[in-house]
CSV table of C-alpha atoms and ligand atoms in Angstrom, one decimal:
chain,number,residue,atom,x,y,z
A,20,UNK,CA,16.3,89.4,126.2
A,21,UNK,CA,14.4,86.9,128.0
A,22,UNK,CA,10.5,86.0,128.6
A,23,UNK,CA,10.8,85.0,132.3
A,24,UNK,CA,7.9,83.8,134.1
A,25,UNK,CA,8.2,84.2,138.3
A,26,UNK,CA,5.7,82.3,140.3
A,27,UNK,CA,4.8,83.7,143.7
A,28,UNK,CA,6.4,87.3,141.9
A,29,UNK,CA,4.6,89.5,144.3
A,30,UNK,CA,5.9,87.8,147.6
A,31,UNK,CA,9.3,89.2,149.6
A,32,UNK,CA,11.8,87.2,147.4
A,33,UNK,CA,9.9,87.3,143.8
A,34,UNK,CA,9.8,91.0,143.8
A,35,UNK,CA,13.2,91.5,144.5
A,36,UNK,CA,13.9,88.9,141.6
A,37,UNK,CA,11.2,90.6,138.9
A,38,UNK,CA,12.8,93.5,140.0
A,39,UNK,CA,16.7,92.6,139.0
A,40,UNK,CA,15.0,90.6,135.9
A,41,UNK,CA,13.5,93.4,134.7
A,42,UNK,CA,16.1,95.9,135.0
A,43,UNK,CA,18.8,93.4,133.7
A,44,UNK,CA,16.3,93.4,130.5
A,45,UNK,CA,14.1,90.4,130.3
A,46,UNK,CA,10.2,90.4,129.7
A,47,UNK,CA,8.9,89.3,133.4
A,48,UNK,CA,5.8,87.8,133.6
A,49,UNK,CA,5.0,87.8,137.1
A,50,UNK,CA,2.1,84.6,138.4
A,51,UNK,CA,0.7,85.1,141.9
A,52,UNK,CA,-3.0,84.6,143.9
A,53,UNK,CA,-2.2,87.2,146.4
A,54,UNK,CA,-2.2,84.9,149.4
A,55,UNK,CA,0.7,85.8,151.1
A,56,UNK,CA,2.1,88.7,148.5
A,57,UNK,CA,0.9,91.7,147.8
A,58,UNK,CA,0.1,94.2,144.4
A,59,UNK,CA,2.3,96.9,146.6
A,60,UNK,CA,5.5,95.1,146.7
A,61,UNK,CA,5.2,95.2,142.7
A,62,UNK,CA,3.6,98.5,142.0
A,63,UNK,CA,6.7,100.2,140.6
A,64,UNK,CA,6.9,97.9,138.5
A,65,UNK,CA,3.7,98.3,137.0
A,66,UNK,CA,3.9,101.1,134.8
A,67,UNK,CA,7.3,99.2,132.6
A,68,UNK,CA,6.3,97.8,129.4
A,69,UNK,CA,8.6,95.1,130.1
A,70,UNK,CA,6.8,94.1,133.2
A,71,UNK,CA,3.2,91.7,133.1
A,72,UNK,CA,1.3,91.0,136.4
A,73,UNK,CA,-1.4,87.9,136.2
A,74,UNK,CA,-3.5,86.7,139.3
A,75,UNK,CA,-3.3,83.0,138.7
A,76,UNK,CA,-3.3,80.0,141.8
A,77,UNK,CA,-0.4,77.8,140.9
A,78,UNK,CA,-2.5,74.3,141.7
A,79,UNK,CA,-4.3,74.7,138.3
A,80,UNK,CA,-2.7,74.6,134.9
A,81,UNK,CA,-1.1,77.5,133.6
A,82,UNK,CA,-0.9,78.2,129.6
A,83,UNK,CA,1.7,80.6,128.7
A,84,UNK,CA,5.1,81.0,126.5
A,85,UNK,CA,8.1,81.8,127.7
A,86,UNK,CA,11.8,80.6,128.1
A,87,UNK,CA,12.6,80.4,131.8
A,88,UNK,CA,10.4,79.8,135.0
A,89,UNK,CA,11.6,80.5,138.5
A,90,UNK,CA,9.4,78.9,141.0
A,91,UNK,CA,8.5,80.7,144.2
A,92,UNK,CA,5.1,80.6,144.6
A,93,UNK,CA,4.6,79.3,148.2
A,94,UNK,CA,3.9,80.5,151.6
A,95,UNK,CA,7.4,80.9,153.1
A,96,UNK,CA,6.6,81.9,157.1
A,97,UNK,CA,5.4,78.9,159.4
A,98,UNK,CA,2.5,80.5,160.0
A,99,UNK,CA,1.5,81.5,157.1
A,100,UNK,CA,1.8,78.1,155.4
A,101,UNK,CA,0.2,76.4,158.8
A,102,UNK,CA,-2.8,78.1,158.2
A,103,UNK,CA,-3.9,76.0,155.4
A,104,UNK,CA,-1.4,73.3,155.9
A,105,UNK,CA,-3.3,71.5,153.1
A,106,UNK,CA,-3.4,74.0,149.9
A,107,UNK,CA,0.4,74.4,151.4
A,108,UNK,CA,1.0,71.0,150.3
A,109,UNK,CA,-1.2,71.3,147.3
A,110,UNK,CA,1.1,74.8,146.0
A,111,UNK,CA,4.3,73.0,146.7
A,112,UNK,CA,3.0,69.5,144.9
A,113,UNK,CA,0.5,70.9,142.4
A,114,UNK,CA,2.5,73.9,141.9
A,115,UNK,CA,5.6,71.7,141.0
A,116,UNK,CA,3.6,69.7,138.7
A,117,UNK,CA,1.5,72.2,136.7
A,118,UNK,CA,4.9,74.2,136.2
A,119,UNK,CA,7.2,71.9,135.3
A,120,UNK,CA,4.2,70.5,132.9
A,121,UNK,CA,4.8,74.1,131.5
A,122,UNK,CA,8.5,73.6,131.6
A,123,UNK,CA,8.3,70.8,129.5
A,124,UNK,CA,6.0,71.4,126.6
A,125,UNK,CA,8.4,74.5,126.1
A,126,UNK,CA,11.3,73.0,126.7
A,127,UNK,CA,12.2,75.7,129.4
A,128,UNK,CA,14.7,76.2,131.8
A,129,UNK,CA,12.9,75.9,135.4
A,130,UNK,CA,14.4,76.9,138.6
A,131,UNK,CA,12.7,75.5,141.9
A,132,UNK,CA,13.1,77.5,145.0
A,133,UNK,CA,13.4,74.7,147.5
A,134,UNK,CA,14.8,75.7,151.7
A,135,UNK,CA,16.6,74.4,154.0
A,136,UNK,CA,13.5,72.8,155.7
A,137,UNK,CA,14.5,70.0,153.5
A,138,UNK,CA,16.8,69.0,156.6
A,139,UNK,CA,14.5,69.5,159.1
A,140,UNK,CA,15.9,69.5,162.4
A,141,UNK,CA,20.1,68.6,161.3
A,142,UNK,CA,22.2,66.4,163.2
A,143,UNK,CA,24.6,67.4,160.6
A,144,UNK,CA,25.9,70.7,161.3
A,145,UNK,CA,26.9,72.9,158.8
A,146,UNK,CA,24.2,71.1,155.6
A,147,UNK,CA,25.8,69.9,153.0
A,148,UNK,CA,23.2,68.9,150.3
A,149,UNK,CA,24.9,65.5,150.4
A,150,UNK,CA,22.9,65.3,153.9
A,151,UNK,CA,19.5,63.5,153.5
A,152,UNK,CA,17.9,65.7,156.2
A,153,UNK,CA,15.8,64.5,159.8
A,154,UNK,CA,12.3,65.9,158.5
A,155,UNK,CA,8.9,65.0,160.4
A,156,UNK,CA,6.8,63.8,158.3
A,157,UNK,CA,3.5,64.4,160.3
A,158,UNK,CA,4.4,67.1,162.2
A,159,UNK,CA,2.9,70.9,161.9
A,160,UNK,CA,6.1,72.0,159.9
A,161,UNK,CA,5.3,68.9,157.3
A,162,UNK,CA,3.2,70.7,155.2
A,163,UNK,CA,5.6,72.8,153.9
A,164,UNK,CA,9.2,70.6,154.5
A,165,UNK,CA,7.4,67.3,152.8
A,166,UNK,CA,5.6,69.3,150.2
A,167,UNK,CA,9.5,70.8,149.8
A,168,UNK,CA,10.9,67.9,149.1
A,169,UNK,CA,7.8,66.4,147.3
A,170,UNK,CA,9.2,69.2,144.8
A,171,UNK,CA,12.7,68.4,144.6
A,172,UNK,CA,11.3,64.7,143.6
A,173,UNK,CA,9.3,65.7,141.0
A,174,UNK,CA,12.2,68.3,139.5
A,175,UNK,CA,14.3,65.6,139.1
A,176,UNK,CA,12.2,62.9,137.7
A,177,UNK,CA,11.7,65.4,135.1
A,178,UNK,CA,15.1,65.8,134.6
A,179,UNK,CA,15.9,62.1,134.5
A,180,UNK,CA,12.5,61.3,132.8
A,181,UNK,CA,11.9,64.3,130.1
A,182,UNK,CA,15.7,65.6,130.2
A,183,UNK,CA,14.2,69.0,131.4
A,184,UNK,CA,17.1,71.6,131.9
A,185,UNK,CA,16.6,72.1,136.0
A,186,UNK,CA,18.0,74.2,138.7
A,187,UNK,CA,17.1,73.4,142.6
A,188,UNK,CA,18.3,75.7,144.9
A,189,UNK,CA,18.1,75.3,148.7
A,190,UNK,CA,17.2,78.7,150.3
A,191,UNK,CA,18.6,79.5,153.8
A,192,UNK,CA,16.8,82.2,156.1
A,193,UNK,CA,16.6,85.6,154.0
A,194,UNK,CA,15.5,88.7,154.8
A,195,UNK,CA,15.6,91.9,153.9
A,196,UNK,CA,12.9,95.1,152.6
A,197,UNK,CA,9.4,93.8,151.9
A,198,UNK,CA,9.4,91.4,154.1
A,199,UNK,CA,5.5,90.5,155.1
A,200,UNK,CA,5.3,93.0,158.7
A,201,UNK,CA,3.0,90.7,160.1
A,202,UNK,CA,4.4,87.2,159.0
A,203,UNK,CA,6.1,85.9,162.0
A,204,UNK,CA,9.1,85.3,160.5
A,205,UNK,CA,11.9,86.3,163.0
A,206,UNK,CA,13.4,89.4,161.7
A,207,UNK,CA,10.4,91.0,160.8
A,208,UNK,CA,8.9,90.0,164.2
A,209,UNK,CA,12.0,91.4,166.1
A,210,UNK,CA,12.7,94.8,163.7
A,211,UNK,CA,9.1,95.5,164.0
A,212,UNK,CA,8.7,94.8,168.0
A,213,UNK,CA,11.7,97.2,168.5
A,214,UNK,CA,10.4,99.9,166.6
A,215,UNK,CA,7.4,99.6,168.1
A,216,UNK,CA,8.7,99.4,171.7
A,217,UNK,CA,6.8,96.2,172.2
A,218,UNK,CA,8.7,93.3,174.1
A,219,UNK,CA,10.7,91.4,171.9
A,220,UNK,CA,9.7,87.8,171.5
A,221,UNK,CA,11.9,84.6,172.2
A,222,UNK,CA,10.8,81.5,171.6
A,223,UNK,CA,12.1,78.6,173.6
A,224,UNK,CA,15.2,79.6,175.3
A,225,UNK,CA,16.5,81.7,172.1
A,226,UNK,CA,19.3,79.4,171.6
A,227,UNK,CA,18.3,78.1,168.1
A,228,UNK,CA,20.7,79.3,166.1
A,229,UNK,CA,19.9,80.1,162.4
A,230,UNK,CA,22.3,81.7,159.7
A,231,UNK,CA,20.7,85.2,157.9
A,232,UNK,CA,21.1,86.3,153.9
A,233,UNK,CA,20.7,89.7,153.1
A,234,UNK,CA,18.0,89.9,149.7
A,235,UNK,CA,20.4,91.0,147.5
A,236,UNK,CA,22.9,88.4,147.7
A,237,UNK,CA,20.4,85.7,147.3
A,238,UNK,CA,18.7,87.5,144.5
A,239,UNK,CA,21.9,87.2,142.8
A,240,UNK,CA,22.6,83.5,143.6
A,241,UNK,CA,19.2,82.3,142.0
A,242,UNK,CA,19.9,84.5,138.9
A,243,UNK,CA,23.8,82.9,138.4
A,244,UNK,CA,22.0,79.4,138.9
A,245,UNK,CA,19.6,80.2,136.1
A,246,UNK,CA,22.7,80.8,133.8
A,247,UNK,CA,24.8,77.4,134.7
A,248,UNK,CA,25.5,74.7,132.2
A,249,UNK,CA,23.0,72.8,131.3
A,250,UNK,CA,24.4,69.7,133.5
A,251,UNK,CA,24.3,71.7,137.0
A,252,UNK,CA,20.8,70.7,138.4
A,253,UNK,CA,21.7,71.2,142.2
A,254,UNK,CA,20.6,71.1,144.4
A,255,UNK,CA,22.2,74.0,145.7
A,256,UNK,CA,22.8,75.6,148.8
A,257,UNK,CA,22.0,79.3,148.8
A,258,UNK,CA,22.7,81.4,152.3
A,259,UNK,CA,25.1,83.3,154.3
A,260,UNK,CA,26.8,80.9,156.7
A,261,UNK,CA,27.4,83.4,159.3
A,262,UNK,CA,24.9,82.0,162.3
A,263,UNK,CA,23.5,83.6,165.2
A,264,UNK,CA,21.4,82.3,168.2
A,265,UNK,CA,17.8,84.5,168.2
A,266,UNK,CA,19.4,86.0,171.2
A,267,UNK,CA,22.2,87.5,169.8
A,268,UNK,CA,19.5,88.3,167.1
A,269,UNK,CA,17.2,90.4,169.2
A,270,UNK,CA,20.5,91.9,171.2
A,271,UNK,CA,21.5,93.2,167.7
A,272,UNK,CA,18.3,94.4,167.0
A,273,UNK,CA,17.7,96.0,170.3
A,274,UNK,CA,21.0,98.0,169.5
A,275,UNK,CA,20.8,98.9,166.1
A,276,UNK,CA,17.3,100.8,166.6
A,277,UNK,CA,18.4,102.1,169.8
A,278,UNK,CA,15.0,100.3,170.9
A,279,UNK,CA,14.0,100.1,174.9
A,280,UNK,CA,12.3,96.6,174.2
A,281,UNK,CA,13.0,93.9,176.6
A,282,UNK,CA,12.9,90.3,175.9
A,283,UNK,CA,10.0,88.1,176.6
A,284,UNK,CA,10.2,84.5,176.3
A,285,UNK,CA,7.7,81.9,174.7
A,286,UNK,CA,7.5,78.6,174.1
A,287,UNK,CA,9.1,76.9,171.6
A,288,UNK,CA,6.7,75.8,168.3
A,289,UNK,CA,7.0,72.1,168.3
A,290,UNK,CA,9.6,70.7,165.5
A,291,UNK,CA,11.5,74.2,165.4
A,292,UNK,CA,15.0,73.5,164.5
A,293,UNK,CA,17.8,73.7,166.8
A,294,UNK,CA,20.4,74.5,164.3
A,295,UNK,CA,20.8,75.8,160.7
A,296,UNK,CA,23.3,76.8,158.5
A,297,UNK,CA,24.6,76.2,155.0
A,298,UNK,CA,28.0,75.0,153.7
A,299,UNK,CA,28.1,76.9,150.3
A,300,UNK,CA,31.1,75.0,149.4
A,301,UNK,CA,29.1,74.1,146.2
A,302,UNK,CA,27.3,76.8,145.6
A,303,UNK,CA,30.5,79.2,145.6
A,304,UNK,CA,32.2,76.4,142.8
A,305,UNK,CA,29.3,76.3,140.3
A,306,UNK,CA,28.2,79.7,140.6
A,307,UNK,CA,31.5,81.4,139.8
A,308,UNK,CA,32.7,81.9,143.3
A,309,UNK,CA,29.3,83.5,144.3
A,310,UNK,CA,29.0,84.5,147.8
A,311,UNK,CA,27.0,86.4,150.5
A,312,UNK,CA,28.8,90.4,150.7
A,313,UNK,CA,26.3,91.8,153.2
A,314,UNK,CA,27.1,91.4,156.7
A,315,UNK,CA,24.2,90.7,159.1
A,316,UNK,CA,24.2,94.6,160.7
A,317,UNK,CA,24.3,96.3,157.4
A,318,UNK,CA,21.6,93.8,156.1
A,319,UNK,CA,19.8,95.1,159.2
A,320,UNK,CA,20.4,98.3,159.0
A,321,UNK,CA,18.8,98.4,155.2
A,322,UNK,CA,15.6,96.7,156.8
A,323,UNK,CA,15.1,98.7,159.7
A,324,UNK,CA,15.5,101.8,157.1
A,325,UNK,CA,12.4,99.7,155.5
A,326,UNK,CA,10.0,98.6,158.3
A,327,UNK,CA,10.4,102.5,160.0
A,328,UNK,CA,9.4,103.9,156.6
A,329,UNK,CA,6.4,101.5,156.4
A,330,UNK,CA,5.2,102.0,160.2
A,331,UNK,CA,5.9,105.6,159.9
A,332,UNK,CA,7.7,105.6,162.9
B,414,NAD,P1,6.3,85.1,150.4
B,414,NAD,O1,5.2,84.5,151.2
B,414,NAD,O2,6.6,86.5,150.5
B,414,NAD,O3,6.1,84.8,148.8
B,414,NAD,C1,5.4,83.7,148.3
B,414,NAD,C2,4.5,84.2,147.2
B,414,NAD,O4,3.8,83.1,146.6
B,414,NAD,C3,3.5,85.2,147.7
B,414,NAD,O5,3.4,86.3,146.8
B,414,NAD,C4,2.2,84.4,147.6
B,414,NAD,O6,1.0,85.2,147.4
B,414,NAD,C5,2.5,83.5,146.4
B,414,NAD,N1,1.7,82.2,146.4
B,414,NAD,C6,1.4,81.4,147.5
B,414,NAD,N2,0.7,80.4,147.1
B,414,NAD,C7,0.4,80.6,145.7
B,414,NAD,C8,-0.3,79.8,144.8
B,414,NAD,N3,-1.0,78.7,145.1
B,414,NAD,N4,-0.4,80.3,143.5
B,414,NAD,C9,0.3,81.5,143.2
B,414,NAD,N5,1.0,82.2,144.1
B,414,NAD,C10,1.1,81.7,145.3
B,414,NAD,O7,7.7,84.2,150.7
B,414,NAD,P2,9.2,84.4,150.2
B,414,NAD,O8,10.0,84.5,151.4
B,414,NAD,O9,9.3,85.4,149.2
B,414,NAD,O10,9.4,83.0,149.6
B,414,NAD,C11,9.5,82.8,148.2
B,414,NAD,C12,9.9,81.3,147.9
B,414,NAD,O11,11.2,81.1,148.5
B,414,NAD,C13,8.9,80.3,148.6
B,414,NAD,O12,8.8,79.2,147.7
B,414,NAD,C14,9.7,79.8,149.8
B,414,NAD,O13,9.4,78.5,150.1
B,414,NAD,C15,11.2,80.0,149.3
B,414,NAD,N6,12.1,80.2,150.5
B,414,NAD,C16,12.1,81.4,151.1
B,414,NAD,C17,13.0,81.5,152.2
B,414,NAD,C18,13.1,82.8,153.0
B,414,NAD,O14,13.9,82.8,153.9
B,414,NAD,N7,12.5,83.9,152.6
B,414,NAD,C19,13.7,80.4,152.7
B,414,NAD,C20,13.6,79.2,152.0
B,414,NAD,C21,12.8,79.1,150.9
B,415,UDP,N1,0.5,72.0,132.3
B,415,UDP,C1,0.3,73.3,132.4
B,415,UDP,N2,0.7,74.1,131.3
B,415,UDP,C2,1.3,73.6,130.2
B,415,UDP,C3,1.4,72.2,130.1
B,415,UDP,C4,1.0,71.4,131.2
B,415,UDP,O1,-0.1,73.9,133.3
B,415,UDP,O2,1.6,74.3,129.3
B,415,UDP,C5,0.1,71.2,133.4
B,415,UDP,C6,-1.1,70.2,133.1
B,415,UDP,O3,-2.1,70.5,134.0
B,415,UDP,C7,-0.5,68.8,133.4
B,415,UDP,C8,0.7,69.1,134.2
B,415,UDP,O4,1.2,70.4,133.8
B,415,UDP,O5,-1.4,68.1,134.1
B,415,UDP,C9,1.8,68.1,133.9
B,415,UDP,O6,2.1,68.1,132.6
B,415,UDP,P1,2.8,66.8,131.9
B,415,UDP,O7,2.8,67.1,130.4
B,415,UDP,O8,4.1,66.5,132.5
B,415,UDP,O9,1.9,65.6,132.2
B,415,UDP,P2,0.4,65.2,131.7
B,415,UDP,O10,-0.1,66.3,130.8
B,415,UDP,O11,0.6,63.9,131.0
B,415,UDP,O12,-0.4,65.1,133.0
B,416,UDP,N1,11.5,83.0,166.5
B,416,UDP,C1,11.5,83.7,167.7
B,416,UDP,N2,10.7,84.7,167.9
B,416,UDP,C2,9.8,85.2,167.0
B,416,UDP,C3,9.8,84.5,165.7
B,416,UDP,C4,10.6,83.4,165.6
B,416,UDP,O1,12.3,83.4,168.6
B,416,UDP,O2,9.1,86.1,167.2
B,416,UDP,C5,12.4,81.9,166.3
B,416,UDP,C6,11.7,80.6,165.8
B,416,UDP,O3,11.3,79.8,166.9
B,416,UDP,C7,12.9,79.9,165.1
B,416,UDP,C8,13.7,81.1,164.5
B,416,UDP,O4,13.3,82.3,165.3
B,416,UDP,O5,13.7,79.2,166.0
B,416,UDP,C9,13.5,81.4,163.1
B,416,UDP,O6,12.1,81.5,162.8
B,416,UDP,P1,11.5,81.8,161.4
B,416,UDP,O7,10.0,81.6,161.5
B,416,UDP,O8,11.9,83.2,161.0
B,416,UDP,O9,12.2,80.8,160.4
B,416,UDP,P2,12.3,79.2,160.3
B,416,UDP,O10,12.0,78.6,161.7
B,416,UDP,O11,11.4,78.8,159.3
B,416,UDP,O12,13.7,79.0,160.0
């Protein structure tokens, strides 16, 4: 038994994870201001003795004891982290520092949840983390892919400074139940237009191509990451390579809710990646032969199941 602190705990992914944390045993303290996460994806949580929830903003010190921190506290959807571009930068950079100040007076084990926006917009197709990325750095995406990798700086100078025990991993797209309705994240957008009957939104041509992870499989990714040797920083890619453009995303969409939507097309947001999508060579060699097991429908299916619940429809 473990006392495991989760930043950004009451967000999509850090529920999921202080859910699996809790159940596998450990003492979950779980850190988060509420911005973009909410008291209602951990409210069945609440009740377990094993289970601690604390309002606290991430860009001011944090005094607590425990033996491992996972990182996550950060707006994850482009616009919710574009709508104050600058505390963005401030949770990613601040964030970082205050926790991994944490880290080090007790000589924890801390896990950063960094993304693929660390390559930006690839010429390198699929990422390997050997690739340096092609990131903006003064474009509206910045906030978040500079603050990113601002992050995966200061983890390893830590590391190579303070000899702090860290993991980095590099999170492709995920989705899954609890995903933000209203977020703007693809999926969510798409699932909740077709239930809806609303036209279902393309942006740019719907070309882009981006590769999908199913929650669970990622969930268990981080958690083998927290348990490598001590000499296994990462960075690591974690994702499910299988890629689809946003058309074939909304066409699958469109079928599996037997929805009478019809496409509508936007303009693209400027700086939005053409292509994505991970080589987990790595990831499946350090993380003993980890890799994604749910396949983009049945992932879908498990949402829809989620998003018709919540909109009662
Ligand atoms: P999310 O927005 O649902 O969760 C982020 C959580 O952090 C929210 O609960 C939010 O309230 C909290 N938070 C934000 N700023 C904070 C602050 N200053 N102090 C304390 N809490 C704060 O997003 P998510 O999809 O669950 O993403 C979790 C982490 O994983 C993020 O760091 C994100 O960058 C990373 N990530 C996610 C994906 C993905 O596809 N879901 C991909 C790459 C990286
Ligand atoms: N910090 C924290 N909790 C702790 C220890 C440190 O929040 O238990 C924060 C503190 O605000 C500090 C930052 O982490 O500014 C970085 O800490 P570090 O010890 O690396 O640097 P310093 O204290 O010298 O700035
Ligand atoms: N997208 C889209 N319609 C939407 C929302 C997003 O076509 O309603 C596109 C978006 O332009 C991007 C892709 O879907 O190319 C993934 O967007 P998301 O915001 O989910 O993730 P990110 O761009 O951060 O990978």
């Amino acid at each position: 038994m473990k006392r495991i602190l989760v930043t950004g705990g009451a967000g999509f992914l850090g529920s999921h994870l202080c859910e699996r944390l809790v159940e596998s045993g450990h003492d979950v303290l779980c850190v988060d201001n509420y911005f973009t996460g909410s008291k209602s994806n951990i409210a069945h949580l609440l009740g377990n003795p094993r289970f601690e929830l604390m309002r606290h903003d991430v860009t001011f010190p944090l005094y607590v004891e425990v033996d491992e921190i996972y990182n996550l506290a950060c707006p994850a959807s482009p616009i919710h982290y574009q709508h104050d571009p600058v505390q963005t930068t401030k949770t990613s950079v601040h964030g970082a520092i205050n926790m991994l100040g944490l880290a080090k007076r007790l000589k924890a084990r801390i896990l950063q949840a960094s993304t693929s926006e660390v390559y930006g917009d690839p010429e390198v197709h699929p990422q390997p983390e050997s690739y340096w990325g092609r990131v903006n750095p003064i474009g509206v995406r910045s906030c978040y892919d500079e603050g990113k990798r601002c992050a995966e700086t200061l983890f390893f100078d830590y590391w190579r400074q303070h000899r702090l025990p860290i993991k980095v991993v590099r999170i492709f797209n995920t989705y899954g139940p609890r995903m933000h309705p209203n977020d703007g994240r693809v999926v969510s957008n798409f699932i909740v237009q077709a239930l809806r009957g609303q036209d279902i939104t393309i942006y740019g041509d719907g070309s882009q191509t981006r590769s999908f992870c199913y929650v669970d499989d990622l969930i268990e990714a981080m958690q083998r990451m927290m348990a490598t040797p001590e000499e296994i920083t990462g960075p690591v890619n974690v994702g499910n390579p299988g890629e689809f453009s946003m058309l074939e995303l909304a066409e699958k969409v469109i079928q599996l809710t037997a929805s009478s939507s019809r496409l509508e097309f936007r303009p693209l947001p400027s700086d939005d990646p053409s292509q994505r999508q991970p080589d987990i060579g790595l990831a499946r060699r350090v993380l003993n032969g980890w890799q994604p097991t749910v396949a983009l429908d049945e992932g879908l299916d498990r949402t829809i199941a989620y998003f018709k619940k919540r909109l009662s429809v």
